[in-house]
PDB file of C-alpha atoms in Angstrom:
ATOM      1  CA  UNK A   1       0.000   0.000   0.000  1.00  0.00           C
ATOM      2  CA  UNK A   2       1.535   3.692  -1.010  1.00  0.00           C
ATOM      3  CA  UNK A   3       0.780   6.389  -3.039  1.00  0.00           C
ATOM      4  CA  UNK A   4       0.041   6.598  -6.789  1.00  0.00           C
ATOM      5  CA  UNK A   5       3.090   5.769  -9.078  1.00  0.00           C
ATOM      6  CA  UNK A   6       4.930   4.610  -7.233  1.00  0.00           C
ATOM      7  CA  UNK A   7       6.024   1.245  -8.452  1.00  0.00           C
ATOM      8  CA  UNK A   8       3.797  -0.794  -6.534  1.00  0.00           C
ATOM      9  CA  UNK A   9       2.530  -3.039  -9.867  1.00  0.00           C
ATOM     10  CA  UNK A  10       6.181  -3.025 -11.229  1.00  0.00           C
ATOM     11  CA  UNK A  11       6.833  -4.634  -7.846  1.00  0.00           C
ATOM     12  CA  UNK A  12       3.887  -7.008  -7.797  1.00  0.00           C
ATOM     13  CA  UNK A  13       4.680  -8.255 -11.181  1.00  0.00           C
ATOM     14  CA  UNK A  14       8.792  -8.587 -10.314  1.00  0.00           C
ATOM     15  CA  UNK A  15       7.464 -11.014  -7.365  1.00  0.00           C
ATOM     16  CA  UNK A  16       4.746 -12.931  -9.585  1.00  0.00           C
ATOM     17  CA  UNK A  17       7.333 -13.500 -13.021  1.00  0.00           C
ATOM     18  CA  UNK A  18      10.019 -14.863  -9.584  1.00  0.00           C
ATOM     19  CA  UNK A  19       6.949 -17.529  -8.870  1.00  0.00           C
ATOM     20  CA  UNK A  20       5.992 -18.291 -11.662  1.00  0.00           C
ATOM     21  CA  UNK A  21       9.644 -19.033 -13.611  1.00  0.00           C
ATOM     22  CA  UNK A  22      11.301 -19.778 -10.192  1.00  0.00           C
ATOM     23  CA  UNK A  23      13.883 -17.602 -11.026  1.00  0.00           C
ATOM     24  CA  UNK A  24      14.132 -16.225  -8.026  1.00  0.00           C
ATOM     25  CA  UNK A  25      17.289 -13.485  -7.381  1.00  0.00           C
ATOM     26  CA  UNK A  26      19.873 -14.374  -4.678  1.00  0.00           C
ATOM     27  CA  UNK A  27      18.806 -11.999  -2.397  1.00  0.00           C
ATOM     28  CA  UNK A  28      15.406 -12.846  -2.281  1.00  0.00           C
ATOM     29  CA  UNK A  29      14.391 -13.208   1.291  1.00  0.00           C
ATOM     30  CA  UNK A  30      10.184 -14.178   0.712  1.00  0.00           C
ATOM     31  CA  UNK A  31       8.508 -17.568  -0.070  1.00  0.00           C
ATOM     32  CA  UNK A  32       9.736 -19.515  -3.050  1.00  0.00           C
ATOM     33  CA  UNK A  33       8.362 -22.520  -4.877  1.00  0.00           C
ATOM     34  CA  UNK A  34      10.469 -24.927  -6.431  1.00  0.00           C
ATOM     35  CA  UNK A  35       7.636 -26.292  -8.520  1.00  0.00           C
ATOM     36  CA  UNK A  36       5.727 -25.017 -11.058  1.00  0.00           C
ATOM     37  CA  UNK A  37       2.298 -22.911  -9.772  1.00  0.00           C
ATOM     38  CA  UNK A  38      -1.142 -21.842 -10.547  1.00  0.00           C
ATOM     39  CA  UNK A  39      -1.674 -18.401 -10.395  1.00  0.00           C
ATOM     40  CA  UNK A  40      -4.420 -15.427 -11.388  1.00  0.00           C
ATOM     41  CA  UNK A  41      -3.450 -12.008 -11.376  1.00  0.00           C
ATOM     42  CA  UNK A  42      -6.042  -9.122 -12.029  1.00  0.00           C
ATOM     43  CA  UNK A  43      -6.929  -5.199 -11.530  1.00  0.00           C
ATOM     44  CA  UNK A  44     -10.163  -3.440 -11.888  1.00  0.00           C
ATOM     45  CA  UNK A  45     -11.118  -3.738 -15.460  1.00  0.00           C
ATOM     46  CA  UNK A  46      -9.869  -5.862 -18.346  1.00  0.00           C
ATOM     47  CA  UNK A  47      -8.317  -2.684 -20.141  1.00  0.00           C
ATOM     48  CA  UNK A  48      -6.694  -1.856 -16.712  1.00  0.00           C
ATOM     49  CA  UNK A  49      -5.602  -5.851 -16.368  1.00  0.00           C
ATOM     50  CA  UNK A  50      -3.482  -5.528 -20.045  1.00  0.00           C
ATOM     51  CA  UNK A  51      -2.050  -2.165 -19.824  1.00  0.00           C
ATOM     52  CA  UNK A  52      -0.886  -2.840 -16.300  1.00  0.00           C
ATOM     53  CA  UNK A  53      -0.373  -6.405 -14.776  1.00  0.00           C
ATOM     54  CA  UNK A  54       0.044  -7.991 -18.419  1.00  0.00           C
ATOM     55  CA  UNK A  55       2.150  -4.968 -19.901  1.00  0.00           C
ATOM     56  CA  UNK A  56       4.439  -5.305 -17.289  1.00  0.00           C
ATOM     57  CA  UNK A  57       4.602  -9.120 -17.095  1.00  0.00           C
ATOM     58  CA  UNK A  58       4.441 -10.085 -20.723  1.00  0.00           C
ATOM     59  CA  UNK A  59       5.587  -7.460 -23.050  1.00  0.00           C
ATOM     60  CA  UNK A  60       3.486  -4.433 -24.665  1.00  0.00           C
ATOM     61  CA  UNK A  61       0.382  -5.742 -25.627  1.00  0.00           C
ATOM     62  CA  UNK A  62      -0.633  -4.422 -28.952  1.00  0.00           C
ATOM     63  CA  UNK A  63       3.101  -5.353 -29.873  1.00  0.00           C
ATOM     64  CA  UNK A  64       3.153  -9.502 -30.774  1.00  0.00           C
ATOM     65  CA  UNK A  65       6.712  -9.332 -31.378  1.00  0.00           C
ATOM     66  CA  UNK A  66       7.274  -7.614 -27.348  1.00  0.00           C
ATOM     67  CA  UNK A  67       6.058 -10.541 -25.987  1.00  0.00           C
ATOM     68  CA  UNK A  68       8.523 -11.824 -23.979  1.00  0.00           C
ATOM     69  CA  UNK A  69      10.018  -8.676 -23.285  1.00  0.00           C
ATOM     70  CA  UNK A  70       8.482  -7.829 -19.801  1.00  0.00           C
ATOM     71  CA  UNK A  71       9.384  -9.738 -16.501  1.00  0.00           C
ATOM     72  CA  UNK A  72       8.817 -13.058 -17.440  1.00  0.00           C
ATOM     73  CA  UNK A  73      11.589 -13.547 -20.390  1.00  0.00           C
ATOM     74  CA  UNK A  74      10.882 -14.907 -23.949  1.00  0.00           C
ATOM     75  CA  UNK A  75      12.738 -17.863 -23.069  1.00  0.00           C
ATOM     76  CA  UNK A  76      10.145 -18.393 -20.443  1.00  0.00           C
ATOM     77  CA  UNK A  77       7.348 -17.755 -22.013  1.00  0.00           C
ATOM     78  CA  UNK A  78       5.729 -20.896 -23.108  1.00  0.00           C
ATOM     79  CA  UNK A  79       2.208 -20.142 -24.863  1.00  0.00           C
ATOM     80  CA  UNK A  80      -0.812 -17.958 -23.933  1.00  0.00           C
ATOM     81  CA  UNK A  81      -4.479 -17.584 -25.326  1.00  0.00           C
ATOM     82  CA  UNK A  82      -6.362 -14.147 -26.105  1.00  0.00           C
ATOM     83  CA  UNK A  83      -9.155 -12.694 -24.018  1.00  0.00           C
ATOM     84  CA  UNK A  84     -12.021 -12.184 -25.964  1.00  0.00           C
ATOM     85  CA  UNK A  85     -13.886  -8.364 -26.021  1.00  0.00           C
ATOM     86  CA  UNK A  86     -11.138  -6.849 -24.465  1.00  0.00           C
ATOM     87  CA  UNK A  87      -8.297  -5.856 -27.373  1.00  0.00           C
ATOM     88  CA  UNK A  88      -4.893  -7.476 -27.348  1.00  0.00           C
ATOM     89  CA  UNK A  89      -5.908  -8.660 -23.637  1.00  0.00           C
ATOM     90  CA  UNK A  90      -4.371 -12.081 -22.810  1.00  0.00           C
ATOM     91  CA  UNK A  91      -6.996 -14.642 -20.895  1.00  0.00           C
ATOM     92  CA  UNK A  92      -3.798 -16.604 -19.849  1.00  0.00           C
ATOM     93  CA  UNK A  93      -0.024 -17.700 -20.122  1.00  0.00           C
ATOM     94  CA  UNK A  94       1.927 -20.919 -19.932  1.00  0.00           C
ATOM     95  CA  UNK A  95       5.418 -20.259 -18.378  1.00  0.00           C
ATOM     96  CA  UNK A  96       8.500 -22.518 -17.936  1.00  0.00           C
ATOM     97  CA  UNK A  97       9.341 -23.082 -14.411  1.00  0.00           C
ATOM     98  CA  UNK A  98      13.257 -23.791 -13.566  1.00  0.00           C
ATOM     99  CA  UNK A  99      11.981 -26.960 -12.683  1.00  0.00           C
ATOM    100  CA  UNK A 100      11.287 -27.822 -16.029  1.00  0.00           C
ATOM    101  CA  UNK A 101       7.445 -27.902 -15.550  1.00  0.00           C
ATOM    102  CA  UNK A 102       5.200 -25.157 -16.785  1.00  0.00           C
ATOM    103  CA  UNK A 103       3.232 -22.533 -14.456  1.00  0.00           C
ATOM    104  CA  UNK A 104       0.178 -21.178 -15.118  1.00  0.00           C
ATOM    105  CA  UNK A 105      -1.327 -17.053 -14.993  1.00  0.00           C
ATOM    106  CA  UNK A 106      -4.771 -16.631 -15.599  1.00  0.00           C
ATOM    107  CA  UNK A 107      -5.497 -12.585 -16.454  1.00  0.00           C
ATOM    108  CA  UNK A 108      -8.674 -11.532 -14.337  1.00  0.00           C
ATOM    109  CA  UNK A 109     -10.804  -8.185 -13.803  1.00  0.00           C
ATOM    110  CA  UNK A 110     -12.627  -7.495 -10.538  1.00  0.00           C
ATOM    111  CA  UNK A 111     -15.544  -6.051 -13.468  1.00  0.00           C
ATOM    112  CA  UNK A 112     -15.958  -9.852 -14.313  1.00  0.00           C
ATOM    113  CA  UNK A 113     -17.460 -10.370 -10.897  1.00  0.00           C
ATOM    114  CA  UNK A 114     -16.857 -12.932  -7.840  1.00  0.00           C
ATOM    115  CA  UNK A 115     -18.514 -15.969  -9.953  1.00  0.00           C
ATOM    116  CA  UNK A 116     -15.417 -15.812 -12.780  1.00  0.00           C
ATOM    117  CA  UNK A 117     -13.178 -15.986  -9.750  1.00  0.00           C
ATOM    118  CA  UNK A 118     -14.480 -18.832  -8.215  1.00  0.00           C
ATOM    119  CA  UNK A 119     -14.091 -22.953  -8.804  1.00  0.00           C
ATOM    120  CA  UNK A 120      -9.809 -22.658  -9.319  1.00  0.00           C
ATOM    121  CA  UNK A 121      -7.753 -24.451  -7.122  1.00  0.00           C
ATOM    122  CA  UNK A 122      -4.339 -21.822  -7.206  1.00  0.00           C
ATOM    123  CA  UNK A 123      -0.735 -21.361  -5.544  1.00  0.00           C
ATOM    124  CA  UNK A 124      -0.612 -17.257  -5.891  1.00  0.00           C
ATOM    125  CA  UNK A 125      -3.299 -14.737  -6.312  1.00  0.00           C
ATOM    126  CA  UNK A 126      -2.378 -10.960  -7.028  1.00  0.00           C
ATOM    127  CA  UNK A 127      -4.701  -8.258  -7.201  1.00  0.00           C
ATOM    128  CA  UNK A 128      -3.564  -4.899  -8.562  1.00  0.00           C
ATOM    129  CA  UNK A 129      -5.586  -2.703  -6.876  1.00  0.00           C
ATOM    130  CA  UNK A 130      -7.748  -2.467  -3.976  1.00  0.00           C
ATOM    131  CA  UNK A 131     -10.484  -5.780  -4.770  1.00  0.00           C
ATOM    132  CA  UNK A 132     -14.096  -5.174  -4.040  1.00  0.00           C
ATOM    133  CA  UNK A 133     -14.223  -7.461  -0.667  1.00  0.00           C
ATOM    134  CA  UNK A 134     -16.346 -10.280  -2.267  1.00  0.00           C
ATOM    135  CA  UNK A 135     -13.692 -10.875  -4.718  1.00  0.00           C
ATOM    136  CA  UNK A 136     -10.862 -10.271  -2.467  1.00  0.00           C
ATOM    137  CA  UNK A 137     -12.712 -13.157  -0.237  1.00  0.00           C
ATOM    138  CA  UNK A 138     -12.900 -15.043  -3.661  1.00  0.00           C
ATOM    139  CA  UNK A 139      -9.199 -14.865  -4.557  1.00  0.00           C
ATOM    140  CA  UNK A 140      -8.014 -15.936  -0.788  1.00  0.00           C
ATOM    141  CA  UNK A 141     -10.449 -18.960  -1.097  1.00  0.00           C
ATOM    142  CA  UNK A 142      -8.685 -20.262  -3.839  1.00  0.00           C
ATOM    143  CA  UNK A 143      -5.728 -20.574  -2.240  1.00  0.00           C
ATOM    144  CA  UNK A 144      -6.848 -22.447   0.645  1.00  0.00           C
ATOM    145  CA  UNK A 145      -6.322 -26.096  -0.167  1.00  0.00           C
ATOM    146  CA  UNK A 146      -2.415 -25.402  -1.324  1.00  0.00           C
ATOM    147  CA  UNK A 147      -1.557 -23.132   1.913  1.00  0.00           C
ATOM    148  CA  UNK A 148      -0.938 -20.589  -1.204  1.00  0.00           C
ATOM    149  CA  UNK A 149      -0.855 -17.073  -1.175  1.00  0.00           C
ATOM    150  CA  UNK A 150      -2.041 -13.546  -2.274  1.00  0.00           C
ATOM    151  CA  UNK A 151      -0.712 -10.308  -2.248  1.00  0.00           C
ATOM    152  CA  UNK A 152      -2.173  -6.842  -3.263  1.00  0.00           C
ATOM    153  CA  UNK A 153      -0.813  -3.657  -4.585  1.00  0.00           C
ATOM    154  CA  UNK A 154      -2.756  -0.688  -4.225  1.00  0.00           C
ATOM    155  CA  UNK A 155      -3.102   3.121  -3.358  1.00  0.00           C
ATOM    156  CA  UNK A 156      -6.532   2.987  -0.676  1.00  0.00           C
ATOM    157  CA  UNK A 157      -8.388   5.307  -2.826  1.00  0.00           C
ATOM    158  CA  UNK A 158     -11.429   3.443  -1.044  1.00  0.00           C
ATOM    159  CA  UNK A 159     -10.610   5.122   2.321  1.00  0.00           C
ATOM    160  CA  UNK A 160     -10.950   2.446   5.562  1.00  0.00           C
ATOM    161  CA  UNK A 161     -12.532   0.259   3.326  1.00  0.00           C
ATOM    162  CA  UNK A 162     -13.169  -3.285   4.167  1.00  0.00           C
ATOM    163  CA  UNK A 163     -10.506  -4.668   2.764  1.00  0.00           C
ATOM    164  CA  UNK A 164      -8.090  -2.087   4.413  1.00  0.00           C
ATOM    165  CA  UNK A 165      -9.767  -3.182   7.145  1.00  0.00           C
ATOM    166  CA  UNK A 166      -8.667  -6.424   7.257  1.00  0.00           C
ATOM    167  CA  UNK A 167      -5.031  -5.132   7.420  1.00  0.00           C
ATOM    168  CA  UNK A 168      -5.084  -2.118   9.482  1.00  0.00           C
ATOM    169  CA  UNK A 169      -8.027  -2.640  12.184  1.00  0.00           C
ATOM    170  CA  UNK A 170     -10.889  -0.157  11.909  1.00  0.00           C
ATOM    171  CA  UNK A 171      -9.988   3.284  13.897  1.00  0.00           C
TER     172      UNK A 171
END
């Protein structure tokens, strides 16, 4: 949580690419998995989704040929499938893991609403900016059964909302 630009999604997607390759840097002090993972990453809209969390991640997104150019490298970048009626919005990605295996990233937008983010068993779960609390509740559910994780990166724009609640205690 800080203020607005920042780098708080450049940081969320530098700790999501580490997961999801396991190419994790030396230094790096936080959890690490040294098996491939299921993951879902996702902001506000799908527009928001591409331009942020998948820009960063993937490569430009109305560039093809920058794919493989963001934080998960080309080399790691295994396959991915189009979201349909958003533009040159990605619905998913298939990336190598160093343990040979393949991790998953499923794109999501809190304007989908809490039934697209249900059903998924998954390892990681990041939201770009503050979740609505039903799909905040959504995205920690599906991490239950692996002892997984999520993170969020936000500015609270909301104010004390629930959600900040659940971090900071209610004044």
């Amino acid at each position: 949580m800080a203020g607005n630009q920042l780098g708080k999604t450049y940081c969320g997607a530098a700790e999501m690419a580490y997961h999801l390759t396991g190419l994790y840097p030396d230094w790096w002090p936080g959890r690490r998995w040294d098996r491939p993972i299921r993951a879902w990453a996702g902001s506000k809209t799908g527009e928001v989704t591409r331009d942020g969390v998948q820009r960063l991640l993937i490569g430009e997104p109305k560039d093809l040929n920058a794919f493989g150019t963001g934080l998960i490298p080309h080399v790691a970048l295994v396959d991915w499938s189009k979201r349909t009626g958003v533009p040159d919005a990605l619905d998913s990605a298939v990336v190598k893991h160093a343990s040979g295996a393949a991790s998953t990233l499923g794109f999501k937008s809190y304007d989908q609403g809490r039934e697209k983010w249900q059903a998924e068993t998954l390892d990681l779960v990041w939201f770009d900016e503050e979740p609505p609390f039903d799909i905040y509740m959504e995205g920690l559910t599906r991490t239950n059964a692996t002892m997984g994780a999520t993170f969020i990166t936000f500015t609270p724009l909301l104010g004390m909302s629930d959600v900040v609640s659940m971090f900071l205690g209610k004044p």
